């Protein structure tokens, strides 16, 4: 595992290995056992996009493993403008042990990986959000959910997070249905890759059909960063896809509700649902820290003897 740019970079065995490692690192931290697994190591954080969860969890994660983070905003380094992506990758490789990048274009993170001699982690691109999907399925696995037999219904936009959730679902064996308006389906290449990985995946347009009998309901914002000009068009297209009490009622009574956050309350999800007893959004958020620690640990060569 040299880089993590896509969930498809992983295998089923690697995913469950990361879950086990994340659980171990989480338990050690909560028990007050300070980890020095990555003492003296550094992680560069390149952020073209604003962030709460991604920045904090990467910064805190490397610190909890004994290393340190160096934050670099997109405007600060002028990625691709003041300095080319290859030059940034080559220079950082001389100074740090790894790079995590939250960027607009997936081509940027691919370029960083192509020219870096250190591991590169995709902290979000317009095509995928692999760390989010790992944290999501880790959260379910940690709760004791049999991820290989569950039905997960994605309600809303077939976006970057959806792509990673689809691919991760294929690897862990989940059955998944995506309900979205016509024209907002997930990328056909992602769908094809998931099916080649053995994923049980259905793409439909009726949110009620998707929610019916689901073990997990997952939604995300209708308007992502960079899509602000499409706001009104998207709000109209997705108006039937709000995750509310009515839609949740079609799922199993024990169904869990997920959202990667931040939520546009009153749009894709209501307050009653996101704050309700079936919601596990804060567990997902917390587990971004521990899932990403597992990824950093693996890529930067940590040892459990020092954890």
Short mmCIF file of C-alpha atoms in Angstrom, two decimals:
data_model
loop_
_atom_site.label_atom_id
_atom_site.label_comp_id
_atom_site.label_asym_id
_atom_site.label_seq_id
_atom_site.Cartn_x
_atom_site.Cartn_y
_atom_site.Cartn_z
CA UNK A 1 0.00 0.00 0.00
CA UNK A 2 2.02 2.92 -1.33
CA UNK A 3 -0.72 5.57 -1.63
CA UNK A 4 -4.43 5.84 -0.81
CA UNK A 5 -6.00 7.88 -3.60
CA UNK A 6 -9.07 5.69 -4.06
CA UNK A 7 -10.84 2.97 -2.13
CA UNK A 8 -10.07 0.83 -5.18
CA UNK A 9 -6.38 1.01 -4.18
CA UNK A 10 -7.27 -1.33 -1.30
CA UNK A 11 -8.25 -4.98 -1.07
CA UNK A 12 -10.95 -6.55 1.09
CA UNK A 13 -8.25 -7.97 3.36
CA UNK A 14 -6.55 -4.57 3.68
CA UNK A 15 -9.82 -2.85 4.57
CA UNK A 16 -10.56 -5.22 7.45
CA UNK A 17 -6.92 -5.03 8.54
CA UNK A 18 -7.31 -1.24 8.74
CA UNK A 19 -10.52 -1.65 10.78
CA UNK A 20 -8.73 -3.89 13.27
CA UNK A 21 -5.79 -1.49 13.49
CA UNK A 22 -8.08 1.53 13.89
CA UNK A 23 -9.93 -0.21 16.74
CA UNK A 24 -6.63 -1.06 18.43
CA UNK A 25 -5.26 2.47 18.11
CA UNK A 26 -8.57 3.92 19.34
CA UNK A 27 -8.63 1.64 22.38
CA UNK A 28 -5.02 2.43 23.23
CA UNK A 29 -5.68 6.18 23.02
CA UNK A 30 -8.82 6.02 25.15
CA UNK A 31 -6.90 3.98 27.71
CA UNK A 32 -4.39 6.81 28.00
CA UNK A 33 -1.52 4.95 26.36
CA UNK A 34 0.54 7.54 24.50
CA UNK A 35 1.72 6.23 21.14
CA UNK A 36 5.17 7.01 19.75
CA UNK A 37 4.78 4.79 16.68
CA UNK A 38 5.64 7.66 14.31
CA UNK A 39 7.99 9.68 16.51
CA UNK A 40 10.05 12.04 14.38
CA UNK A 41 7.78 11.58 11.33
CA UNK A 42 5.99 14.46 9.63
CA UNK A 43 2.91 14.73 7.43
CA UNK A 44 2.31 17.65 5.04
CA UNK A 45 -1.34 18.70 4.76
CA UNK A 46 -2.21 20.44 1.48
CA UNK A 47 -5.69 21.98 1.66
CA UNK A 48 -7.22 23.76 -1.31
CA UNK A 49 -10.67 23.41 0.26
CA UNK A 50 -11.98 24.51 3.64
CA UNK A 51 -12.28 21.81 6.28
CA UNK A 52 -13.19 21.02 9.86
CA UNK A 53 -13.13 17.22 10.23
CA UNK A 54 -10.43 16.43 7.67
CA UNK A 55 -7.92 18.98 8.91
CA UNK A 56 -8.43 18.33 12.62
CA UNK A 57 -8.41 14.53 12.30
CA UNK A 58 -5.25 14.45 10.20
CA UNK A 59 -3.43 16.94 12.42
CA UNK A 60 -4.51 15.33 15.68
CA UNK A 61 -4.04 11.84 14.25
CA UNK A 62 -0.36 12.23 13.39
CA UNK A 63 0.25 13.93 16.76
CA UNK A 64 -1.43 11.04 18.61
CA UNK A 65 0.98 8.71 16.82
CA UNK A 66 3.97 10.75 17.96
CA UNK A 67 4.58 12.74 14.78
CA UNK A 68 3.69 16.23 13.61
CA UNK A 69 1.73 17.90 10.82
CA UNK A 70 2.65 20.84 8.58
CA UNK A 71 -0.42 22.65 7.26
CA UNK A 72 -0.21 24.25 3.81
CA UNK A 73 -3.19 26.14 2.39
CA UNK A 74 -3.72 26.13 -1.34
CA UNK A 75 -3.31 29.90 -1.56
CA UNK A 76 -0.15 29.76 0.52
CA UNK A 77 1.75 27.46 -1.81
CA UNK A 78 -0.09 28.33 -5.05
CA UNK A 79 -0.48 24.68 -6.00
CA UNK A 80 -0.49 24.44 -9.79
CA UNK A 81 -0.11 28.22 -10.24
CA UNK A 82 2.85 29.61 -8.33
CA UNK A 83 4.45 26.18 -8.38
CA UNK A 84 3.61 23.11 -10.43
CA UNK A 85 2.12 20.01 -8.83
CA UNK A 86 5.18 17.90 -9.74
CA UNK A 87 7.55 20.45 -8.18
CA UNK A 88 5.49 20.64 -5.00
CA UNK A 89 5.49 16.83 -4.74
CA UNK A 90 9.22 16.55 -5.37
CA UNK A 91 10.14 19.25 -2.87
CA UNK A 92 7.86 17.97 -0.12
CA UNK A 93 9.29 14.49 -0.61
CA UNK A 94 12.69 15.84 0.48
CA UNK A 95 11.28 17.20 3.76
CA UNK A 96 8.32 15.14 4.99
CA UNK A 97 7.37 11.49 5.33
CA UNK A 98 3.90 11.71 3.81
CA UNK A 99 1.39 14.03 2.13
CA UNK A 100 -2.36 14.31 2.71
CA UNK A 101 -4.17 16.50 0.19
CA UNK A 102 -7.71 17.93 0.10
CA UNK A 103 -8.10 19.27 -3.40
CA UNK A 104 -10.63 20.31 -6.01
CA UNK A 105 -9.47 18.08 -8.86
CA UNK A 106 -8.70 14.39 -8.51
CA UNK A 107 -6.01 14.91 -11.14
CA UNK A 108 -4.12 17.01 -8.59
CA UNK A 109 -3.86 14.26 -6.00
CA UNK A 110 -2.94 11.79 -8.76
CA UNK A 111 -0.20 14.19 -9.89
CA UNK A 112 1.13 14.49 -6.38
CA UNK A 113 1.29 10.70 -6.06
CA UNK A 114 2.92 10.31 -9.46
CA UNK A 115 5.81 12.65 -8.60
CA UNK A 116 6.19 12.14 -4.84
CA UNK A 117 8.57 9.61 -3.37
CA UNK A 118 6.57 9.52 -0.14
CA UNK A 119 3.01 8.20 0.43
CA UNK A 120 0.11 10.40 -0.65
CA UNK A 121 -3.37 10.24 0.94
CA UNK A 122 -6.47 11.61 -0.72
CA UNK A 123 -8.17 13.73 1.93
CA UNK A 124 -10.94 14.57 -0.57
CA UNK A 125 -11.11 15.28 -4.27
CA UNK A 126 -13.97 15.92 -6.65
CA UNK A 127 -14.00 12.20 -7.48
CA UNK A 128 -13.49 10.36 -4.18
CA UNK A 129 -13.25 10.66 -0.41
CA UNK A 130 -11.68 7.32 0.59
CA UNK A 131 -10.89 8.19 4.22
CA UNK A 132 -14.54 9.09 4.81
CA UNK A 133 -15.75 5.75 3.46
CA UNK A 134 -13.22 3.84 5.57
CA UNK A 135 -14.41 5.69 8.68
CA UNK A 136 -18.05 5.02 7.74
CA UNK A 137 -17.71 1.26 7.37
CA UNK A 138 -15.38 1.10 10.36
CA UNK A 139 -18.12 2.78 12.42
CA UNK A 140 -20.64 0.14 11.36
CA UNK A 141 -18.15 -2.72 11.86
CA UNK A 142 -17.21 -1.40 15.30
CA UNK A 143 -20.92 -1.35 16.25
CA UNK A 144 -21.16 -5.04 15.42
CA UNK A 145 -23.09 -4.59 12.18
CA UNK A 146 -22.50 -7.45 9.74
CA UNK A 147 -21.36 -5.22 6.89
CA UNK A 148 -21.21 -8.20 4.52
CA UNK A 149 -24.94 -8.82 4.75
CA UNK A 150 -26.43 -5.36 5.30
CA UNK A 151 -28.41 -3.23 2.85
CA UNK A 152 -27.15 0.36 2.63
CA UNK A 153 -29.32 2.93 0.87
CA UNK A 154 -27.65 6.09 -0.41
CA UNK A 155 -30.23 8.85 -0.88
CA UNK A 156 -29.15 11.88 -2.91
CA UNK A 157 -26.30 12.97 -5.13
CA UNK A 158 -24.00 10.39 -6.74
CA UNK A 159 -21.00 12.46 -5.67
CA UNK A 160 -17.42 11.87 -4.53
CA UNK A 161 -18.43 10.47 -1.13
CA UNK A 162 -20.99 8.24 -2.83
CA UNK A 163 -18.24 6.89 -5.11
CA UNK A 164 -16.05 5.90 -2.16
CA UNK A 165 -18.98 4.43 -0.22
CA UNK A 166 -19.92 2.34 -3.28
CA UNK A 167 -16.38 1.02 -3.73
CA UNK A 168 -15.90 0.30 -0.03
CA UNK A 169 -19.27 -1.44 0.04
CA UNK A 170 -18.16 -3.70 -2.79
CA UNK A 171 -14.98 -4.61 -0.91
CA UNK A 172 -16.72 -5.44 2.39
CA UNK A 173 -19.60 -7.29 0.69
CA UNK A 174 -22.46 -4.92 1.46
CA UNK A 175 -25.56 -4.72 -0.70
CA UNK A 176 -26.06 -1.13 -1.81
CA UNK A 177 -28.75 0.85 -3.58
CA UNK A 178 -28.29 4.45 -4.75
CA UNK A 179 -31.38 6.63 -5.27
CA UNK A 180 -30.77 9.91 -7.07
CA UNK A 181 -32.53 12.18 -9.58
CA UNK A 182 -31.94 11.45 -13.28
CA UNK A 183 -28.70 13.08 -14.33
CA UNK A 184 -27.12 12.89 -10.89
CA UNK A 185 -26.13 9.22 -10.88
CA UNK A 186 -22.67 8.11 -9.72
CA UNK A 187 -19.88 7.88 -12.28
CA UNK A 188 -20.39 4.86 -14.60
CA UNK A 189 -16.73 3.91 -14.23
CA UNK A 190 -17.11 3.70 -10.46
CA UNK A 191 -20.25 1.60 -10.83
CA UNK A 192 -18.45 -0.73 -13.24
CA UNK A 193 -15.42 -1.06 -10.94
CA UNK A 194 -17.65 -1.83 -7.95
CA UNK A 195 -19.44 -4.57 -9.86
CA UNK A 196 -16.13 -6.05 -11.01
CA UNK A 197 -15.13 -6.16 -7.34
CA UNK A 198 -18.25 -8.22 -6.69
CA UNK A 199 -20.41 -5.39 -5.39
CA UNK A 200 -24.18 -5.84 -5.24
CA UNK A 201 -25.20 -2.42 -6.49
CA UNK A 202 -28.47 -0.99 -7.81
CA UNK A 203 -28.98 2.53 -9.19
CA UNK A 204 -32.60 3.76 -9.05
CA UNK A 205 -34.53 7.03 -8.90
CA UNK A 206 -37.18 6.38 -6.23
CA UNK A 207 -35.95 7.24 -2.70
CA UNK A 208 -38.80 5.28 -1.07
CA UNK A 209 -37.87 2.11 -2.93
CA UNK A 210 -34.26 2.57 -1.88
CA UNK A 211 -35.13 3.16 1.78
CA UNK A 212 -37.53 0.23 2.04
CA UNK A 213 -36.01 -2.48 4.23
CA UNK A 214 -32.64 -0.72 4.49
CA UNK A 215 -30.30 -1.36 7.43
CA UNK A 216 -28.48 1.94 6.84
CA UNK A 217 -29.62 5.23 5.28
CA UNK A 218 -26.87 7.56 4.09
CA UNK A 219 -27.13 11.05 2.63
CA UNK A 220 -24.89 13.99 1.83
CA UNK A 221 -25.28 17.62 0.80
CA UNK A 222 -27.00 18.42 -2.48
CA UNK A 223 -24.60 21.29 -3.24
CA UNK A 224 -20.90 20.61 -2.67
CA UNK A 225 -18.12 23.18 -2.61
CA UNK A 226 -17.60 24.46 -6.14
CA UNK A 227 -21.24 23.82 -7.15
CA UNK A 228 -22.74 26.98 -5.66
CA UNK A 229 -23.86 28.25 -9.08
CA UNK A 230 -26.09 25.17 -9.38
CA UNK A 231 -27.74 25.62 -5.98
CA UNK A 232 -31.29 26.41 -7.08
CA UNK A 233 -31.26 23.83 -9.86
CA UNK A 234 -30.01 21.17 -7.47
CA UNK A 235 -32.43 22.06 -4.67
CA UNK A 236 -35.31 21.62 -7.09
CA UNK A 237 -33.97 18.35 -8.51
CA UNK A 238 -33.39 16.82 -5.07
CA UNK A 239 -36.54 18.06 -3.33
CA UNK A 240 -38.01 14.51 -3.11
CA UNK A 241 -34.77 13.11 -1.67
CA UNK A 242 -34.78 14.68 1.79
CA UNK A 243 -33.97 12.24 4.59
CA UNK A 244 -36.90 12.93 6.93
CA UNK A 245 -39.10 10.97 9.33
CA UNK A 246 -41.31 9.75 6.50
CA UNK A 247 -38.45 8.35 4.44
CA UNK A 248 -36.74 6.83 7.50
CA UNK A 249 -40.03 5.10 8.24
CA UNK A 250 -39.62 2.91 5.15
CA UNK A 251 -36.35 1.46 6.48
CA UNK A 252 -36.02 -1.21 9.13
CA UNK A 253 -36.95 0.00 12.65
CA UNK A 254 -33.34 -0.61 13.67
CA UNK A 255 -31.92 1.31 10.71
CA UNK A 256 -28.99 3.65 11.28
CA UNK A 257 -28.71 7.10 9.72
CA UNK A 258 -25.39 8.37 8.36
CA UNK A 259 -24.13 11.69 6.99
CA UNK A 260 -20.51 12.64 6.35
CA UNK A 261 -21.09 16.25 7.50
CA UNK A 262 -21.31 19.18 7.29
CA UNK A 263 -25.09 18.93 6.93
CA UNK A 264 -27.33 21.51 5.31
CA UNK A 265 -30.10 21.05 7.84
CA UNK A 266 -33.53 21.38 6.33
CA UNK A 267 -32.26 20.45 2.87
CA UNK A 268 -30.96 16.88 2.48
CA UNK A 269 -31.75 15.97 6.10
CA UNK A 270 -34.01 17.30 8.83
CA UNK A 271 -32.98 18.25 12.36
CA UNK A 272 -35.16 15.47 13.80
CA UNK A 273 -33.32 12.84 11.79
CA UNK A 274 -29.74 14.09 12.03
CA UNK A 275 -30.12 14.62 15.81
CA UNK A 276 -32.37 11.60 16.33
CA UNK A 277 -31.72 8.29 18.11
CA UNK A 278 -30.94 6.44 14.87
CA UNK A 279 -28.25 8.92 13.81
CA UNK A 280 -24.59 7.89 14.12
CA UNK A 281 -23.14 10.97 12.43
CA UNK A 282 -20.98 11.94 15.41
CA UNK A 283 -19.58 8.41 15.63
CA UNK A 284 -18.63 8.69 11.96
CA UNK A 285 -16.99 12.02 12.67
CA UNK A 286 -15.05 10.68 15.65
CA UNK A 287 -13.90 7.66 13.69
CA UNK A 288 -12.42 9.79 10.93
CA UNK A 289 -9.62 10.31 13.46
CA UNK A 290 -9.00 6.65 14.16
CA UNK A 291 -9.50 5.34 10.61
CA UNK A 292 -7.06 7.94 9.29
CA UNK A 293 -4.59 7.10 12.04
CA UNK A 294 -4.66 3.51 10.78
CA UNK A 295 -3.99 4.68 7.20
CA UNK A 296 -1.15 6.99 8.30
CA UNK A 297 0.30 4.24 10.50
CA UNK A 298 0.33 1.74 7.65
CA UNK A 299 1.71 4.10 5.02
CA UNK A 300 4.41 5.62 7.21
CA UNK A 301 5.59 2.29 8.62
CA UNK A 302 4.48 2.47 12.22
CA UNK A 303 5.16 -0.33 14.70
CA UNK A 304 2.65 -1.51 17.29
CA UNK A 305 5.58 -2.04 19.64
CA UNK A 306 5.76 1.75 19.82
CA UNK A 307 1.99 2.37 19.79
#
